Coordinates of C-alpha atoms in Angstrom, one line a residue:
Chain A
X1 CA -51.6 77.6 -178.2
X2 CA -52.3 75.0 -180.8
X3 CA -54.7 72.2 -179.9
X4 CA -53.2 68.9 -179.0
X5 CA -54.3 65.7 -180.7
X6 CA -53.4 62.3 -179.3
X7 CA -53.3 59.3 -181.7
X8 CA -53.6 55.9 -180.1
X9 CA -53.0 52.8 -182.3
X10 CA -50.8 49.8 -181.9
X11 CA -49.9 50.0 -185.6
X12 CA -47.1 52.3 -186.5
X13 CA -48.3 52.6 -190.1
X14 CA -51.8 53.6 -188.9
X15 CA -50.4 56.3 -186.6
X16 CA -48.2 57.5 -189.4
X17 CA -51.2 57.7 -191.8
X18 CA -53.4 59.6 -189.4
X19 CA -50.6 62.0 -188.6
X20 CA -50.1 62.6 -192.3
X21 CA -53.7 63.3 -192.8
X22 CA -54.0 65.8 -190.0
X23 CA -50.6 67.4 -190.6
X24 CA -52.1 70.2 -192.7
X25 CA -53.8 71.7 -189.6
X26 CA -52.2 73.8 -187.0
X27 CA -52.1 71.2 -184.3
X28 CA -49.6 69.5 -182.0
X29 CA -49.6 65.7 -182.6
X30 CA -48.9 63.1 -179.9
X31 CA -48.8 59.3 -180.2
X32 CA -49.4 56.3 -178.0
X33 CA -49.2 52.7 -178.9
X34 CA -51.6 51.2 -176.4
X35 CA -54.3 52.0 -173.9
X36 CA -51.9 52.2 -171.0
X37 CA -49.6 54.6 -172.7
X38 CA -52.6 56.6 -173.8
X39 CA -53.8 57.1 -170.2
X40 CA -50.3 58.2 -169.1
X41 CA -50.1 60.7 -171.9
X42 CA -53.5 62.1 -171.1
X43 CA -52.4 62.7 -167.6
X44 CA -49.2 64.5 -168.4
X45 CA -50.0 66.2 -171.7
X46 CA -53.7 66.9 -171.5
X47 CA -54.7 66.6 -175.2
X48 CA -57.8 68.3 -176.6
X49 CA -58.9 65.4 -178.8
X50 CA -58.1 61.7 -178.8
X51 CA -58.2 59.3 -181.8
X52 CA -58.6 55.8 -180.3
X53 CA -58.3 52.4 -182.1
X54 CA -60.3 49.5 -180.7
X55 CA -58.1 46.5 -181.3
X56 CA -55.0 46.9 -179.3
X57 CA -52.9 44.6 -177.1
X58 CA -52.4 45.0 -173.3
X59 CA -55.5 47.2 -172.8
X60 CA -58.0 47.2 -175.6
X61 CA -59.8 50.2 -176.9
X62 CA -63.0 49.7 -174.9
X63 CA -61.3 49.6 -171.6
X64 CA -59.1 52.6 -172.6
X65 CA -62.2 54.5 -173.6
X66 CA -64.0 53.8 -170.4
X67 CA -61.0 54.7 -168.2
X68 CA -60.4 57.8 -170.2
X69 CA -64.0 59.0 -169.9
X70 CA -63.9 58.3 -166.2
X71 CA -60.9 60.5 -165.6
X72 CA -61.4 63.1 -168.2
X73 CA -64.9 63.2 -169.4
X74 CA -64.5 66.4 -171.3
X75 CA -61.9 65.2 -173.8
X76 CA -63.8 64.2 -177.0
X77 CA -62.8 60.8 -178.3
X78 CA -62.9 59.6 -181.9
X79 CA -63.2 55.8 -182.0
X80 CA -61.8 53.8 -184.9
X81 CA -63.0 50.3 -185.7
X82 CA -63.5 48.0 -188.6
X83 CA -66.1 46.0 -186.8
X84 CA -69.4 47.8 -187.3
X85 CA -71.8 45.3 -185.8
X86 CA -74.8 46.9 -184.1
X87 CA -73.6 45.6 -180.7
X88 CA -70.2 47.1 -181.1
X89 CA -71.4 50.5 -182.2
X90 CA -73.9 50.6 -179.3
X91 CA -71.1 49.7 -176.9
X92 CA -68.9 52.5 -178.2
X93 CA -71.7 55.1 -177.8
X94 CA -72.6 53.8 -174.4
X95 CA -69.1 54.3 -173.2
X96 CA -69.2 57.9 -174.3
X97 CA -67.2 58.2 -177.5
X98 CA -68.2 61.3 -179.4
X99 CA -67.5 60.1 -182.9
X100 CA -67.0 56.7 -184.3
X101 CA -65.2 56.1 -187.6
X102 CA -65.1 53.0 -189.8
X103 CA -61.7 51.6 -190.5
X104 CA -59.9 52.2 -192.8
X105 CA -60.5 55.9 -192.4
X106 CA -60.5 58.3 -195.2
X107 CA -58.5 61.5 -194.9
X108 CA -61.7 63.6 -195.2
X109 CA -63.5 61.7 -192.5
X110 CA -60.5 62.1 -190.1
X111 CA -60.5 65.9 -190.7
X112 CA -64.2 66.2 -190.3
X113 CA -64.1 64.3 -187.0
X114 CA -61.3 66.5 -185.8
X115 CA -63.2 69.6 -186.6
X116 CA -66.3 68.3 -185.0
X117 CA -64.4 67.6 -181.7
X118 CA -62.6 70.9 -181.7
X119 CA -65.9 72.8 -182.2
X120 CA -67.4 70.9 -179.3
X121 CA -64.6 72.2 -177.2
X122 CA -65.1 75.7 -178.4
X123 CA -62.0 75.8 -180.5
Chain B
X1 CA -85.2 24.0 -214.5
X2 CA -88.4 24.4 -216.6
X3 CA -88.7 20.7 -217.0
X4 CA -88.4 19.8 -213.3
X5 CA -90.3 22.7 -211.9
X6 CA -93.1 22.8 -214.4
X7 CA -92.7 26.6 -214.4
X8 CA -91.9 28.6 -217.5
X9 CA -89.5 31.5 -217.6
X10 CA -92.3 34.0 -217.9
X11 CA -94.0 32.5 -214.8
X12 CA -91.1 33.3 -212.5
X13 CA -89.4 36.4 -214.0
X14 CA -89.4 39.3 -211.5
X15 CA -91.3 37.3 -208.9
X16 CA -90.0 36.3 -205.5
X17 CA -88.6 32.7 -205.4
X18 CA -90.4 32.2 -202.1
X19 CA -93.7 32.4 -203.9
X20 CA -93.0 29.2 -205.7
X21 CA -90.7 27.5 -203.1
X22 CA -91.7 28.7 -199.6
X23 CA -89.5 25.9 -198.1
X24 CA -86.5 27.9 -199.2
X25 CA -87.3 30.5 -196.7
X26 CA -85.1 29.0 -194.1
X27 CA -81.9 30.1 -192.5
X28 CA -79.5 27.8 -194.3
X29 CA -80.6 29.1 -197.7
X30 CA -80.8 32.7 -196.6
X31 CA -77.3 32.4 -195.1
X32 CA -76.0 31.0 -198.3
X33 CA -77.4 33.8 -200.3
X34 CA -76.1 36.4 -197.9
X35 CA -72.7 34.8 -198.1
X36 CA -72.5 35.2 -201.8
X37 CA -73.8 38.7 -201.8
X38 CA -71.6 39.9 -199.0
X39 CA -68.3 38.1 -199.7
X40 CA -68.6 37.3 -203.3
X41 CA -67.4 33.7 -202.9
X42 CA -69.0 30.5 -204.0
X43 CA -71.2 28.5 -201.7
X44 CA -71.4 24.8 -202.0
X45 CA -74.6 23.2 -200.6
X46 CA -73.9 19.5 -200.3
X47 CA -76.5 16.8 -200.5
X48 CA -75.3 15.3 -197.2
X49 CA -76.1 18.4 -195.2
X50 CA -79.0 19.9 -197.1
X51 CA -80.5 17.0 -199.1
X52 CA -82.1 19.3 -201.7
X53 CA -83.0 22.9 -202.3
X54 CA -85.9 22.5 -204.7
X55 CA -88.5 19.9 -204.0
X56 CA -88.6 18.1 -207.3
X57 CA -89.7 14.6 -208.0
X58 CA -86.9 12.0 -208.5
X59 CA -86.2 11.4 -212.1
X60 CA -87.0 7.7 -212.1
X61 CA -89.9 6.6 -210.0
X62 CA -88.3 3.4 -209.1
X63 CA -86.2 5.4 -206.7
X64 CA -88.9 5.2 -204.0
X65 CA -86.4 5.6 -201.2
X66 CA -86.4 9.4 -201.6
X67 CA -89.4 11.5 -201.7
X68 CA -87.5 14.3 -203.5
X69 CA -84.6 14.5 -205.9
X70 CA -81.4 14.6 -204.0
X71 CA -79.4 17.7 -205.1
X72 CA -75.9 19.1 -204.8
X73 CA -76.1 22.9 -205.4
X74 CA -73.6 25.6 -206.1
X75 CA -74.4 29.3 -205.6
X76 CA -72.1 31.7 -207.4
X77 CA -71.8 35.5 -207.6
X78 CA -72.8 37.3 -210.7
X79 CA -71.1 40.7 -210.8
X80 CA -72.4 43.8 -212.4
X81 CA -70.5 46.7 -214.0
X82 CA -69.2 48.2 -210.8
X83 CA -67.9 44.8 -209.8
X84 CA -70.4 44.4 -207.0
X85 CA -72.4 41.2 -206.7
X86 CA -75.8 41.8 -208.3
X87 CA -77.2 38.3 -208.7
X88 CA -76.7 34.8 -207.3
X89 CA -76.6 31.9 -209.8
X90 CA -77.7 28.6 -208.4
X91 CA -76.6 25.4 -210.2
X92 CA -78.5 22.3 -209.3
X93 CA -77.1 18.9 -209.8
X94 CA -79.2 15.7 -209.6
X95 CA -77.2 13.3 -207.4
X96 CA -80.0 10.9 -206.5
X97 CA -78.6 8.0 -208.4
X98 CA -75.2 8.6 -207.0
X99 CA -76.5 8.7 -203.4
X100 CA -78.5 5.4 -204.0
X101 CA -75.3 3.8 -205.4
X102 CA -73.3 4.8 -202.4
X103 CA -75.9 3.5 -200.0
X104 CA -76.1 0.2 -201.8
X105 CA -72.4 -0.1 -201.8
X106 CA -72.3 0.6 -198.1
X107 CA -74.9 -2.0 -197.4
X108 CA -73.1 -4.6 -199.5
X109 CA -69.9 -3.8 -197.7
X110 CA -71.5 -4.2 -194.3
X111 CA -73.9 -7.1 -194.7
X112 CA -73.5 -10.8 -194.7
X113 CA -74.9 -12.1 -197.9
X114 CA -76.6 -15.2 -196.7
X115 CA -78.3 -14.1 -193.5
X116 CA -78.7 -10.4 -194.2
X117 CA -77.2 -9.5 -190.8
X118 CA -74.2 -7.3 -190.4
X119 CA -70.8 -8.7 -191.2
X120 CA -67.6 -8.8 -189.4
X121 CA -66.3 -5.5 -190.9
X122 CA -69.4 -3.7 -189.7
X123 CA -69.1 -5.3 -186.3
X124 CA -65.5 -4.1 -185.9
X125 CA -66.4 -0.6 -186.9
X126 CA -69.5 -0.3 -184.8
X127 CA -68.0 -2.0 -181.7
X128 CA -65.1 0.5 -181.8
X129 CA -67.6 3.4 -182.0
X130 CA -69.7 2.0 -179.1
X131 CA -66.5 1.3 -177.1
X132 CA -65.3 4.8 -177.6
X133 CA -68.6 6.3 -176.6
X134 CA -68.7 4.2 -173.5
X135 CA -65.2 5.4 -172.5
X136 CA -66.1 9.0 -173.2
X137 CA -69.4 9.1 -171.4
X138 CA -68.9 6.4 -168.8
X139 CA -71.6 4.1 -170.1
X140 CA -71.7 0.4 -170.3
X141 CA -71.9 -2.2 -173.0
X142 CA -72.4 -5.9 -173.2
X143 CA -71.9 -8.6 -175.9
X144 CA -73.3 -12.0 -176.4
X145 CA -71.5 -14.5 -178.5
X146 CA -73.7 -17.2 -180.0
X147 CA -72.2 -20.4 -181.3
X148 CA -74.4 -23.2 -182.7
X149 CA -73.9 -26.6 -181.2
X150 CA -73.1 -29.6 -183.5
X151 CA -73.6 -27.4 -186.6
X152 CA -71.1 -29.4 -188.7
X153 CA -73.0 -32.6 -187.8
X154 CA -76.3 -31.0 -188.7
X155 CA -74.9 -29.9 -192.1
X156 CA -73.6 -33.3 -192.8
X157 CA -76.9 -35.0 -191.8
X158 CA -79.4 -32.6 -193.3
X159 CA -77.4 -31.1 -196.1
X160 CA -75.8 -27.7 -196.5
X161 CA -78.9 -26.0 -197.7
X162 CA -80.8 -27.1 -194.6
X163 CA -77.9 -25.7 -192.6
X164 CA -78.1 -22.4 -194.4
X165 CA -81.8 -22.1 -193.9
X166 CA -81.3 -22.8 -190.2
X167 CA -78.8 -20.0 -190.0
X168 CA -81.3 -17.6 -191.6
X169 CA -84.0 -18.8 -189.2
X170 CA -81.8 -18.4 -186.2
X171 CA -81.0 -14.8 -187.2
X172 CA -84.7 -14.1 -187.4
X173 CA -85.2 -15.5 -184.0
X174 CA -82.3 -13.5 -182.4
X175 CA -83.3 -10.2 -184.1
X176 CA -86.8 -10.4 -182.8
X177 CA -85.4 -10.4 -179.3
X178 CA -83.2 -7.3 -179.9
X179 CA -84.1 -3.6 -179.3
X180 CA -83.6 -1.0 -182.0
X181 CA -80.2 0.0 -180.5
X182 CA -78.8 -3.5 -180.4
X183 CA -77.4 -5.2 -183.5
X184 CA -76.5 -8.7 -184.6
X185 CA -73.4 -9.6 -186.7
X186 CA -72.2 -12.8 -188.2
X187 CA -68.7 -13.4 -186.9
X188 CA -67.9 -16.7 -188.6
X189 CA -69.5 -19.8 -190.1
X190 CA -71.8 -20.6 -187.2
X191 CA -70.8 -17.9 -184.8
X192 CA -72.7 -14.6 -184.2
X193 CA -72.2 -11.6 -182.0
X194 CA -75.0 -9.5 -180.4
X195 CA -74.0 -6.1 -179.2
X196 CA -76.1 -4.5 -176.5
X197 CA -75.3 -0.8 -175.9
X198 CA -76.3 0.7 -172.5
X199 CA -76.8 -2.8 -171.1
X200 CA -75.3 -4.6 -168.1
X201 CA -74.4 -8.3 -168.1
X202 CA -77.4 -9.0 -165.9
X203 CA -79.8 -7.6 -168.4
X204 CA -77.9 -9.2 -171.3
X205 CA -78.1 -12.5 -169.7
X206 CA -81.9 -12.4 -169.5
X207 CA -82.0 -11.8 -173.3
X208 CA -79.4 -14.5 -173.9
X209 CA -81.5 -17.0 -172.0
X210 CA -84.6 -16.2 -174.0
X211 CA -82.6 -16.6 -177.2
X212 CA -81.2 -19.9 -176.0
X213 CA -84.7 -21.2 -175.1
X214 CA -86.3 -20.1 -178.4
X215 CA -83.6 -21.7 -180.5
X216 CA -83.8 -24.9 -178.5
X217 CA -87.5 -25.2 -178.8
X218 CA -87.7 -24.1 -182.4
X219 CA -88.7 -26.7 -185.0
X220 CA -86.3 -26.2 -187.9
X221 CA -87.3 -27.5 -191.3
X222 CA -86.0 -27.7 -194.8
X223 CA -88.2 -29.2 -197.5
X224 CA -89.5 -32.3 -195.8
X225 CA -86.8 -32.5 -193.1
X226 CA -87.4 -31.6 -189.6
X227 CA -84.7 -31.1 -187.0
X228 CA -83.8 -29.2 -183.9
X229 CA -80.8 -27.3 -182.8
X230 CA -79.2 -25.7 -179.8
X231 CA -76.7 -23.0 -179.2
X232 CA -74.1 -22.1 -176.6
X233 CA -74.0 -18.4 -175.6
X234 CA -71.3 -16.4 -173.8
X235 CA -72.1 -13.1 -172.3
X236 CA -69.6 -10.4 -171.1
X237 CA -69.8 -6.8 -170.0
X238 CA -67.3 -4.0 -170.6
X239 CA -65.2 -3.4 -167.6
X240 CA -62.5 -0.9 -166.6
X241 CA -59.6 -3.2 -167.3
X242 CA -60.4 -3.7 -171.0
X243 CA -58.2 -1.5 -173.1
X244 CA -59.7 -2.4 -176.5
X245 CA -63.0 -3.5 -177.9
X246 CA -61.3 -6.8 -178.8
X247 CA -60.8 -7.6 -175.2
X248 CA -64.6 -7.4 -174.7
X249 CA -65.0 -10.0 -177.4
X250 CA -62.4 -12.1 -175.8
X251 CA -64.2 -12.0 -172.5
X252 CA -67.4 -13.1 -174.4
X253 CA -65.3 -15.9 -175.9
X254 CA -64.1 -17.3 -172.6
X255 CA -67.7 -17.3 -171.3
X256 CA -68.7 -19.1 -174.5
X257 CA -66.0 -21.7 -173.8
X258 CA -67.5 -22.4 -170.4
X259 CA -71.0 -22.7 -172.0
X260 CA -69.7 -25.1 -174.5
X261 CA -68.7 -27.6 -171.8
X262 CA -72.4 -28.4 -171.4
X263 CA -73.9 -27.0 -174.6
X264 CA -77.4 -25.4 -174.8
X265 CA -76.3 -23.1 -172.0
X266 CA -75.7 -19.5 -171.3
X267 CA -72.5 -18.6 -169.4
X268 CA -71.6 -15.2 -168.2
X269 CA -68.1 -13.9 -167.7
X270 CA -67.8 -12.8 -164.1
X271 CA -66.6 -9.2 -163.7
X272 CA -63.8 -10.1 -161.3
X273 CA -62.5 -13.2 -163.0
Chain C
X1 CA -36.6 33.8 -197.7
X2 CA -35.0 35.7 -200.6
X3 CA -37.1 38.7 -200.4
X4 CA -39.2 39.6 -197.4
X5 CA -41.5 42.3 -196.1
X6 CA -40.1 45.4 -194.5
X7 CA -41.1 46.4 -191.0
X8 CA -43.4 49.0 -192.4
X9 CA -45.0 46.6 -194.8
X10 CA -45.5 44.0 -192.0
X11 CA -47.0 46.6 -189.8
X12 CA -49.4 47.6 -192.6
X13 CA -50.2 43.9 -193.2
X14 CA -51.1 43.5 -189.5
X15 CA -53.3 46.6 -189.7
X16 CA -55.0 45.3 -192.9
X17 CA -55.7 42.0 -191.1
X18 CA -57.1 43.8 -188.1
X19 CA -59.4 45.7 -190.3
X20 CA -60.3 42.6 -192.4
X21 CA -61.2 40.6 -189.4
X22 CA -63.1 43.4 -187.7
X23 CA -65.1 43.9 -190.9
X24 CA -65.5 40.1 -191.3
X25 CA -66.9 39.7 -187.8
X26 CA -69.6 42.3 -188.6
X27 CA -70.3 40.7 -192.0
X28 CA -70.4 37.2 -190.5
X29 CA -72.8 38.3 -187.8
X30 CA -75.2 39.4 -190.5
X31 CA -74.8 36.4 -192.7
X32 CA -74.9 33.7 -190.0
X33 CA -77.3 35.7 -187.9
X34 CA -75.5 35.2 -184.6
X35 CA -73.2 37.5 -182.6
X36 CA -69.7 36.9 -183.9
X37 CA -66.5 37.8 -182.2
X38 CA -63.2 37.5 -184.0
X39 CA -60.2 38.3 -181.8
X40 CA -57.6 40.6 -183.1
X41 CA -55.5 38.5 -185.4
X42 CA -51.9 37.9 -184.7
X43 CA -50.0 38.0 -188.0
X44 CA -46.6 36.5 -188.8
X45 CA -44.8 35.8 -192.1
X46 CA -42.8 32.6 -192.4
X47 CA -41.1 30.8 -195.3
X48 CA -42.6 27.6 -196.5
X49 CA -39.9 25.3 -195.2
X50 CA -40.4 26.8 -191.7
X51 CA -44.1 26.4 -191.9
X52 CA -44.5 22.9 -190.4
X53 CA -42.4 23.6 -187.4
X54 CA -44.2 27.0 -187.0
X55 CA -47.6 25.2 -187.1
X56 CA -46.5 22.5 -184.6
X57 CA -45.3 25.2 -182.2
X58 CA -48.7 26.9 -182.2
X59 CA -50.7 23.7 -182.4
X60 CA -48.8 20.8 -180.9
X61 CA -51.2 18.1 -182.0
X62 CA -52.0 19.6 -185.4
X63 CA -51.4 16.3 -187.3
X64 CA -54.7 15.0 -186.2
X65 CA -56.6 18.3 -186.1
X66 CA -59.4 18.9 -188.6
X67 CA -58.4 21.2 -191.5
X68 CA -60.4 22.9 -194.2
X69 CA -58.3 23.6 -197.2
X70 CA -59.3 26.0 -199.9
X71 CA -57.2 27.1 -202.8
X72 CA -57.4 30.5 -204.4
X73 CA -56.2 32.1 -207.7
X74 CA -56.0 35.5 -209.1
X75 CA -53.8 38.4 -208.1
X76 CA -52.4 36.0 -205.5
X77 CA -52.1 32.3 -205.9
X78 CA -52.3 30.3 -202.7
X79 CA -54.2 28.2 -200.3
X80 CA -56.0 28.9 -197.1
X81 CA -55.9 26.3 -194.4
X82 CA -58.2 26.7 -191.5
X83 CA -57.3 24.5 -188.6
X84 CA -60.0 23.6 -186.1
X85 CA -59.4 22.1 -182.7
X86 CA -60.9 18.8 -181.6
X87 CA -64.5 19.1 -180.7
X88 CA -65.2 22.2 -182.9
X89 CA -67.3 20.1 -185.2
X90 CA -69.6 19.0 -182.5
X91 CA -70.3 22.6 -181.5
X92 CA -70.8 23.7 -185.0
X93 CA -73.0 20.9 -186.3
X94 CA -75.9 22.1 -184.1
X95 CA -75.6 25.6 -185.6
X96 CA -75.5 24.5 -189.2
X97 CA -77.4 21.3 -189.7
X98 CA -80.3 21.3 -192.1
X99 CA -83.6 22.3 -190.5
X100 CA -85.4 19.1 -191.3
X101 CA -82.7 17.6 -189.1
X102 CA -83.2 14.3 -190.7
X103 CA -80.0 12.3 -190.9
X104 CA -80.0 9.8 -193.7
X105 CA -79.3 6.3 -192.4
X106 CA -76.3 5.8 -194.6
X107 CA -74.5 9.0 -193.6
X108 CA -72.0 8.7 -190.8
X109 CA -71.7 11.4 -188.2
X110 CA -68.1 11.9 -189.4
X111 CA -69.3 12.8 -192.8
X112 CA -71.8 15.3 -191.5
X113 CA -69.2 16.9 -189.4
X114 CA -66.9 17.2 -192.3
X115 CA -69.6 18.8 -194.4
X116 CA -70.3 21.3 -191.7
X117 CA -66.7 22.2 -191.2
X118 CA -66.4 22.8 -195.0
X119 CA -69.4 25.0 -195.1
X120 CA -68.4 27.0 -192.1
X121 CA -64.8 27.1 -193.3
X122 CA -65.9 28.3 -196.8
X123 CA -67.8 31.2 -195.2
X124 CA -65.0 32.1 -192.7
X125 CA -62.3 32.0 -195.4
X126 CA -64.4 34.0 -197.7
X127 CA -65.1 36.6 -195.1
X128 CA -61.6 37.0 -193.6
X129 CA -59.5 36.3 -196.7
X130 CA -61.9 38.1 -199.0
X131 CA -61.9 41.2 -196.9
X132 CA -58.2 41.2 -196.7
X133 CA -57.8 41.1 -200.5
X134 CA -60.6 43.6 -200.8
X135 CA -58.8 46.1 -198.7
X136 CA -55.7 46.0 -200.8
X137 CA -57.7 46.0 -204.0
X138 CA -56.7 42.6 -205.1
X139 CA -59.1 40.0 -206.5
X140 CA -59.0 36.3 -206.0
X141 CA -61.5 33.5 -206.7
X142 CA -61.8 30.3 -204.8
X143 CA -61.8 26.6 -205.7
X144 CA -64.1 24.3 -203.7
X145 CA -63.0 23.6 -200.2
X146 CA -62.1 20.2 -198.9
X147 CA -62.1 18.7 -195.4
X148 CA -58.9 17.1 -194.4
X149 CA -56.5 16.7 -191.5
X150 CA -53.2 18.3 -190.3
X151 CA -51.1 16.2 -192.7
X152 CA -52.3 18.6 -195.4
X153 CA -49.4 20.9 -194.4
X154 CA -46.7 18.3 -195.3
X155 CA -48.6 17.5 -198.5
X156 CA -48.3 21.2 -199.5
X157 CA -44.5 21.1 -199.4
X158 CA -44.4 17.7 -201.0
X159 CA -47.0 18.3 -203.8
X160 CA -44.6 20.3 -205.9
X161 CA -47.2 23.1 -206.3
X162 CA -45.4 25.3 -203.8
X163 CA -41.7 26.0 -203.7
X164 CA -39.4 26.3 -200.7
X165 CA -39.2 30.0 -201.0
X166 CA -42.9 30.6 -201.1
X167 CA -44.2 32.3 -198.1
X168 CA -47.0 31.9 -195.6
X169 CA -48.9 34.5 -193.8
X170 CA -50.1 32.9 -190.7
X171 CA -52.9 34.5 -188.9
X172 CA -54.0 33.3 -185.5
X173 CA -57.4 34.3 -184.4
X174 CA -60.2 33.0 -182.1
X175 CA -63.8 33.2 -183.1
X176 CA -66.8 32.7 -181.1
X177 CA -70.4 32.3 -182.3
X178 CA -72.9 33.5 -179.6
X179 CA -72.1 31.3 -176.7
X180 CA -70.2 28.7 -178.6
X181 CA -66.5 29.3 -178.4
X182 CA -64.6 27.8 -181.3
X183 CA -61.1 28.8 -181.8
X184 CA -59.3 28.3 -185.1
X185 CA -56.2 29.3 -186.9
X186 CA -55.9 30.4 -190.4
X187 CA -52.9 30.0 -192.5
X188 CA -52.5 31.6 -195.9
X189 CA -49.8 30.1 -198.0
X190 CA -48.9 32.2 -201.0
X191 CA -46.8 31.6 -204.1
X192 CA -43.6 33.7 -204.2
X193 CA -44.7 35.3 -207.4
X194 CA -47.4 37.1 -205.5
X195 CA -45.0 38.8 -203.2
X196 CA -44.1 41.8 -205.4
X197 CA -47.8 42.4 -206.0
X198 CA -48.4 42.2 -202.2
X199 CA -45.6 44.6 -201.4
X200 CA -46.9 47.1 -204.0
X201 CA -50.4 46.8 -202.6
X202 CA -49.3 47.4 -199.0
X203 CA -47.2 50.4 -200.0
X204 CA -50.2 51.9 -201.8
X205 CA -52.6 51.1 -199.1
X206 CA -52.4 54.2 -197.1
X207 CA -51.9 56.4 -200.1
X208 CA -55.2 55.3 -201.5
X209 CA -57.0 56.6 -198.5
X210 CA -55.8 60.2 -198.8

């Protein structure tokens, strides 16, 4: 079975872009537009990797990350943010994200991050 | 730059600017530099906020008011081939004369020519400021209106120049009784207003009494003429019913009216009445 | 509005703003040397004749609010208006006043506050707007800022520089410097002739990253 990748971002164009970048790989792509939806999808669909944006309405990326790691600590998370202040990066690492990518992400960085996470999971 | 700094191009090339101007090593300058390098926009360092960047002597030494040349500076990005910002260009404009002119203009606008005290325009502005501050922070404020007794008669008897000198002398007396935060303004021909921030009418009354006494016992003179004068003073304190600063002045005025009944008196506007 | 942005373009614009502001926060923190937080911006596009009512809806007492106005030219011609709420100037003066702290006798507090607002405004506009244009590979340069009040909005429409069908990108954000919370709203009013350029830039944005 192909690995499942969940893309969480409130921007449709951003989700669209990430999907396009990853579409060359043999994976199943899922989408969620905020933290709440993301948690629901994780429960039901059990993805293998999650790409998570920080700035989102309703539940922001930090909260989503911490809830996600609480319930499913083994799912690797790639965090996307434009704010690369020391404090922000530290917070992301502390909450357990495996990878953090600077926004706007390049196609290559997205693919590298995906590979890194799949390897960690033994795929 | 060479003229004002006394440094030649060879002296400074490839050396750190802080070697020559250690005072630049402060957060406002560093922040400005970082802004230009990071965002590539122009930073304007106004004289008002920063006063000067480079401690140069003022151009004309008659400007003794300022220790250093007052400067308005602009910091602009200089981009390299890859369009990244590689250098910062600092333009320094000598605005010392301009600042002096503005100051002088302001003073002329705000001062009474004869006595050198503040004028009515300044009083209105400052009183409004003090009033607002009192309302905002719950403080108090008092005024004392001074009106000279029989001034017209003195002028007629002794001459206008004697009268003018008396006004100047009275201002000197009054100002010597004021603290730094108080100020005196000429309201009309022979009428003056003292403003006492952070002062109750009780405290203001004490000062008013002293002023009254000193004026009454002062020996005024002009050339070979000797004469004496007295003043009536009305004191009032800001209270909760007053909606505008003018109402405070009006209260002082009604107290003055009472004082005028006897002359050479201080009357205080009672808070309730 | 004769021509407008498609949903996809608007969505991309919002994303670009998110990124611009995220990046700007990090840059500002380094430049001003305090911890900066910029809330995720809320982006809307309105036509110029709707702008005043739009602004008054968001900021009811905007006529008397302090505004820093800065014009820009280049790939886009426009003006940035940064609206500060009452009291912002007090909080910012302490952060930005000259170290020698000496206030010249002839300068009023109002003037100092205006200077601080302009300096901060210049940096903020440079950071947020600059990053936005950067991301879509457009270059603009700025004219000196000026401190004014809310009536600047009506002056825009009356000045003849802007036409009725010019458009405004309004970006609402809140920024806080360390413990000082200062909220502000940024409005970017652009000439209609920059719309095609903007549309192209937005369409290309994602493509350029592949």
